[in-house]
Amino acid sequence: MLKVVQGFLLLLTICWGCSVQAGINEDLSNICRIVVNDDKGELRKKIRTLEIDYRLKLHDYYDEITCDGHSLLRTAILMDAQKVGILMIKKLPRRILSSPEPDGKTLQLWVEEQNLQNNKIAKILNQRM
């Protein structure tokens, strides 16, 4: 009887873990669209949902999400999505904002290379650093 209960608990734990992973993937799937559309209210809701449901903060999943090969902030800068870009700069810790992205370039270096220093998001980023 004890083995049956232990087996059931193991199966329940495995199934719950799979559904949590699927739920996170579903919740993160449209975050690029939110950034491209510059929908600050929807991004706030998404961040809040992930914090409540999965105990994840923006810095926990920021590095894992790319939009057409760019990070969320690079996408916001390229699309001139000022509202969501500024929100992410305020919410992300400086260590993430100053760390190199997968291509080895920091956000500030990338902004300079793309000649986007006059972008409002880039200016806010420089002020924060």
Coordinates of N, CA and C in Angstrom, one line a residue:
M1 N 0.8 -1.2 0.0 CA 0.0 0.0 0.0 C 0.9 1.3 0.0
L2 N 1.9 1.2 0.8 CA 2.8 2.4 0.9 C 3.5 2.7 -0.5
K3 N 3.9 1.6 -1.2 CA 4.5 1.8 -2.5 C 3.5 2.4 -3.5
V4 N 2.2 2.0 -3.4 CA 1.2 2.6 -4.3 C 1.1 4.1 -4.0
V5 N 1.0 4.5 -2.8 CA 0.9 5.9 -2.4 C 2.1 6.6 -2.9
Q6 N 3.3 6.1 -2.6 CA 4.5 6.7 -3.1 C 4.6 6.9 -4.6
G7 N 4.2 5.9 -5.3 CA 4.1 5.9 -6.8 C 3.1 7.0 -7.2
F8 N 2.0 7.1 -6.6 CA 1.0 8.1 -7.0 C 1.5 9.5 -6.7
L9 N 2.2 9.7 -5.6 CA 2.7 11.0 -5.3 C 3.8 11.4 -6.3
L10 N 4.7 10.4 -6.7 CA 5.7 10.6 -7.6 C 5.1 11.0 -9.0
L11 N 4.1 10.3 -9.4 CA 3.4 10.6 -10.7 C 2.7 12.0 -10.6
L12 N 2.1 12.3 -9.5 CA 1.5 13.6 -9.3 C 2.5 14.7 -9.4
T13 N 3.6 14.5 -8.8 CA 4.7 15.5 -8.8 C 5.2 15.7 -10.2
I14 N 5.4 14.7 -11.0 CA 5.9 14.8 -12.3 C 4.9 15.5 -13.2
C15 N 3.7 15.1 -13.1 CA 2.6 15.7 -13.9 C 2.5 17.2 -13.6
W16 N 2.6 17.6 -12.3 CA 2.4 19.0 -11.9 C 3.6 19.8 -12.5
G17 N 4.8 19.2 -12.5 CA 6.0 19.9 -13.0 C 5.8 20.1 -14.5
C18 N 5.3 19.1 -15.2 CA 5.1 19.3 -16.7 C 4.1 20.4 -17.0
S19 N 3.0 20.4 -16.2 CA 2.0 21.4 -16.5 C 2.5 22.8 -16.1
V20 N 3.3 22.9 -15.1 CA 3.9 24.2 -14.7 C 4.7 24.7 -15.9
Q21 N 5.6 23.9 -16.4 CA 6.5 24.3 -17.5 C 5.7 24.7 -18.7
A22 N 4.6 23.9 -19.0 CA 3.8 24.3 -20.2 C 3.1 25.6 -19.9
G23 N 2.6 25.8 -18.7 CA 2.0 27.1 -18.4 C 2.9 28.3 -18.5
I24 N 4.2 28.1 -18.1 CA 5.1 29.2 -18.2 C 5.4 29.5 -19.7
N25 N 5.6 28.5 -20.5 CA 5.8 28.7 -21.9 C 4.6 29.4 -22.5
E26 N 3.4 29.1 -22.2 CA 2.3 29.7 -22.7 C 2.2 31.2 -22.3
D27 N 2.6 31.5 -21.0 CA 2.5 32.8 -20.5 C 3.6 33.7 -21.1
L28 N 4.7 33.1 -21.5 CA 5.8 33.9 -22.1 C 5.7 34.0 -23.6
S29 N 4.8 33.2 -24.2 CA 4.8 33.1 -25.7 C 4.5 34.4 -26.4
N30 N 3.7 35.3 -25.8 CA 3.3 36.5 -26.5 C 4.0 37.7 -26.0
I31 N 5.0 37.6 -25.2 CA 5.7 38.7 -24.6 C 6.4 39.6 -25.7
C32 N 6.9 39.0 -26.8 CA 7.5 39.7 -27.9 C 6.4 40.6 -28.6
R33 N 5.2 40.1 -28.8 CA 4.2 40.9 -29.4 C 3.8 42.1 -28.5
I34 N 3.8 41.9 -27.2 CA 3.5 42.9 -26.2 C 4.6 44.0 -26.4
V35 N 5.8 43.6 -26.5 CA 6.9 44.6 -26.6 C 6.8 45.4 -27.9
V36 N 6.6 44.7 -29.0 CA 6.5 45.3 -30.3 C 5.3 46.3 -30.4
N37 N 4.2 45.9 -29.7 CA 3.1 46.8 -29.7 C 3.2 47.9 -28.7
D38 N 4.2 47.9 -27.9 CA 4.4 49.0 -26.9 C 3.3 49.1 -25.9
D39 N 2.8 47.9 -25.5 CA 1.6 47.8 -24.6 C 2.1 47.7 -23.1
K40 N 2.3 48.8 -22.5 CA 2.9 48.8 -21.2 C 1.9 48.2 -20.2
G41 N 0.6 48.4 -20.3 CA -0.4 47.8 -19.4 C -0.4 46.3 -19.5
E42 N -0.3 45.8 -20.7 CA -0.3 44.3 -20.9 C 1.0 43.7 -20.3
L43 N 2.2 44.4 -20.5 CA 3.4 43.9 -20.0 C 3.4 43.9 -18.5
R44 N 2.8 44.9 -17.9 CA 2.7 44.9 -16.4 C 1.9 43.7 -15.9
K45 N 0.8 43.5 -16.6 CA -0.1 42.3 -16.3 C 0.7 41.0 -16.4
K46 N 1.5 40.9 -17.5 CA 2.2 39.7 -17.8 C 3.3 39.5 -16.7
I47 N 4.0 40.5 -16.3 CA 5.0 40.5 -15.3 C 4.4 40.1 -13.9
R48 N 3.2 40.7 -13.6 CA 2.5 40.4 -12.4 C 2.0 39.0 -12.3
T49 N 1.5 38.5 -13.5 CA 1.0 37.1 -13.5 C 2.1 36.1 -13.3
L50 N 3.3 36.4 -13.9 CA 4.4 35.5 -13.7 C 5.0 35.5 -12.3
E51 N 4.9 36.7 -11.7 CA 5.3 36.8 -10.3 C 4.4 36.0 -9.4
I52 N 3.1 36.1 -9.6 CA 2.1 35.5 -8.7 C 2.0 34.0 -8.9
D53 N 1.9 33.6 -10.2 CA 1.7 32.2 -10.5 C 3.0 31.3 -10.4
Y54 N 4.2 31.9 -10.7 CA 5.4 31.1 -10.8 C 6.5 31.6 -9.9
R55 N 6.3 32.7 -9.2 CA 7.3 33.4 -8.4 C 8.5 33.7 -9.2
L56 N 8.3 34.2 -10.4 CA 9.4 34.6 -11.2 C 9.4 36.1 -11.4
K57 N 10.5 36.8 -11.3 CA 10.6 38.2 -11.6 C 11.2 38.4 -13.0
L58 N 11.1 39.6 -13.5 CA 11.5 39.8 -14.9 C 13.0 39.4 -15.1
H59 N 13.8 39.6 -14.1 CA 15.2 39.3 -14.3 C 15.4 37.8 -14.4
D60 N 14.5 37.0 -13.9 CA 14.6 35.5 -13.9 C 14.5 35.0 -15.3
Y61 N 13.7 35.6 -16.2 CA 13.4 35.1 -17.5 C 13.8 36.0 -18.6
Y62 N 14.3 37.2 -18.3 CA 14.7 38.2 -19.3 C 15.7 37.6 -20.3
D63 N 16.8 36.9 -19.9 CA 17.8 36.4 -20.7 C 17.3 35.2 -21.6
E64 N 16.2 34.6 -21.2 CA 15.8 33.4 -22.0 C 14.9 33.8 -23.2
I65 N 14.4 35.0 -23.2 CA 13.5 35.4 -24.3 C 14.2 36.2 -25.4
T66 N 14.0 35.8 -26.6 CA 14.5 36.6 -27.7 C 13.3 36.8 -28.7
C67 N 13.4 37.9 -29.4 CA 12.4 38.3 -30.4 C 13.2 38.6 -31.7
D68 N 13.0 37.7 -32.6 CA 13.8 37.7 -33.9 C 15.3 37.9 -33.6
G69 N 15.8 37.2 -32.6 CA 17.2 37.2 -32.3 C 17.7 38.3 -31.4
H70 N 16.8 39.2 -31.0 CA 17.2 40.3 -30.1 C 16.6 40.1 -28.8
S71 N 17.2 40.7 -27.8 CA 16.6 40.6 -26.4 C 15.4 41.5 -26.4
L72 N 14.7 41.5 -25.3 CA 13.5 42.3 -25.2 C 13.8 43.8 -25.2
L73 N 14.9 44.2 -24.6 CA 15.2 45.6 -24.6 C 15.7 46.1 -26.0
R74 N 16.5 45.3 -26.6 CA 16.9 45.6 -28.0 C 15.7 45.7 -28.9
T75 N 14.8 44.8 -28.8 CA 13.6 44.9 -29.6 C 12.8 46.2 -29.3
A76 N 12.7 46.5 -28.0 CA 12.0 47.8 -27.7 C 12.7 49.0 -28.3
I77 N 14.0 49.0 -28.3 CA 14.8 50.1 -28.8 C 14.6 50.1 -30.4
L78 N 14.7 49.0 -31.0 CA 14.5 48.9 -32.5 C 13.1 49.4 -32.9
M79 N 12.1 49.0 -32.1 CA 10.7 49.3 -32.5 C 10.3 50.6 -31.9
D80 N 11.2 51.3 -31.2 CA 10.8 52.5 -30.5 C 9.6 52.4 -29.6
A81 N 9.6 51.3 -28.9 CA 8.5 51.0 -27.9 C 8.9 51.6 -26.6
Q82 N 8.8 52.9 -26.5 CA 9.3 53.6 -25.4 C 8.7 53.2 -24.0
K83 N 7.4 53.0 -24.0 CA 6.7 52.7 -22.7 C 7.2 51.4 -22.1
V84 N 7.3 50.4 -22.9 CA 7.7 49.1 -22.4 C 9.2 49.1 -22.1
G85 N 10.0 49.8 -23.0 CA 11.4 49.8 -22.8 C 11.8 50.5 -21.5
I86 N 11.2 51.6 -21.2 CA 11.5 52.3 -20.0 C 11.0 51.5 -18.8
L87 N 9.9 50.8 -18.9 CA 9.4 50.0 -17.8 C 10.4 48.9 -17.5
M88 N 10.9 48.2 -18.5 CA 11.9 47.1 -18.3 C 13.2 47.7 -17.7
I89 N 13.7 48.9 -18.2 CA 14.9 49.4 -17.6 C 14.7 49.7 -16.1
K90 N 13.5 50.2 -15.7 CA 13.2 50.4 -14.3 C 13.2 49.1 -13.5
K91 N 12.6 48.1 -14.1 CA 12.4 46.8 -13.4 C 13.7 45.9 -13.3
L92 N 14.5 46.0 -14.3 CA 15.7 45.1 -14.4 C 16.8 45.7 -13.5
P93 N 17.6 44.8 -12.8 CA 18.7 45.3 -12.0 C 19.8 45.7 -12.9
R94 N 20.7 46.6 -12.4 CA 21.8 47.2 -13.2 C 22.7 46.1 -13.7
R95 N 22.9 45.0 -12.9 CA 23.8 44.0 -13.3 C 23.4 43.3 -14.6
I96 N 22.1 43.2 -14.8 CA 21.6 42.6 -16.1 C 21.7 43.6 -17.2
L97 N 21.4 44.9 -16.9 CA 21.5 45.9 -17.9 C 22.9 46.1 -18.4
S98 N 23.9 45.9 -17.6 CA 25.3 46.1 -17.9 C 26.0 44.8 -18.4
S99 N 25.4 43.7 -18.3 CA 26.1 42.4 -18.7 C 25.9 42.2 -20.2
P100 N 26.9 41.5 -20.7 CA 26.9 41.2 -22.2 C 25.8 40.3 -22.5
E101 N 25.2 40.5 -23.7 CA 24.1 39.6 -24.2 C 24.8 38.5 -25.0
P102 N 24.0 37.6 -25.5 CA 24.6 36.4 -26.2 C 25.6 36.7 -27.2
D103 N 25.5 37.8 -27.9 CA 26.5 38.2 -28.9 C 27.8 38.8 -28.3
G104 N 27.8 38.9 -27.0 CA 29.0 39.4 -26.3 C 29.0 41.0 -26.1
K105 N 28.0 41.6 -26.6 CA 27.9 43.1 -26.5 C 26.9 43.5 -25.4
T106 N 27.3 44.5 -24.7 CA 26.4 45.1 -23.7 C 25.4 45.9 -24.5
L107 N 24.3 46.3 -23.8 CA 23.3 47.1 -24.4 C 23.8 48.5 -24.9
Q108 N 24.7 49.1 -24.0 CA 25.2 50.4 -24.3 C 26.1 50.3 -25.6
L109 N 27.0 49.3 -25.7 CA 27.8 49.1 -26.8 C 27.0 48.9 -28.1
W110 N 26.0 48.0 -28.0 CA 25.1 47.7 -29.1 C 24.4 49.0 -29.6
V111 N 23.9 49.8 -28.7 CA 23.2 51.1 -29.0 C 24.2 52.0 -29.8
E112 N 25.4 52.1 -29.4 CA 26.4 52.9 -30.1 C 26.7 52.4 -31.5
E113 N 26.9 51.1 -31.6 CA 27.1 50.4 -32.9 C 26.0 50.6 -33.8
Q114 N 24.8 50.6 -33.3 CA 23.6 50.8 -34.2 C 23.2 52.3 -34.4
N115 N 24.0 53.2 -33.8 CA 23.9 54.6 -33.9 C 22.5 55.0 -33.4
L116 N 22.1 54.5 -32.3 CA 20.7 54.8 -31.7 C 20.8 55.6 -30.4
Q117 N 21.9 56.3 -30.2 CA 22.1 57.1 -29.0 C 21.0 58.1 -28.7
N118 N 20.3 58.6 -29.8 CA 19.3 59.6 -29.6 C 17.9 59.0 -29.3
N119 N 17.8 57.6 -29.2 CA 16.6 57.0 -28.9 C 16.3 57.2 -27.4
K120 N 15.1 57.5 -27.1 CA 14.7 57.9 -25.7 C 15.0 56.7 -24.7
I121 N 14.8 55.5 -25.1 CA 15.1 54.3 -24.3 C 16.6 54.3 -24.0
A122 N 17.4 54.5 -25.0 CA 18.9 54.5 -24.9 C 19.3 55.6 -23.9
K123 N 18.7 56.7 -24.0 CA 19.0 57.8 -23.0 C 18.7 57.4 -21.6
I124 N 17.5 56.8 -21.4 CA 17.1 56.4 -20.0 C 18.1 55.3 -19.6
L125 N 18.5 54.4 -20.4 CA 19.4 53.4 -20.1 C 20.7 54.0 -19.6
N126 N 21.3 54.9 -20.3 CA 22.5 55.6 -19.9 C 22.4 56.3 -18.6
Q127 N 21.2 56.9 -18.4 CA 21.0 57.6 -17.1 C 21.0 56.6 -15.9
R128 N 20.5 55.4 -16.2 CA 20.3 54.4 -15.1 C 21.7 53.8 -14.8
M129 N 22.6 53.7 -15.8 CA 23.9 53.1 -15.6 C 24.8 54.1 -14.8

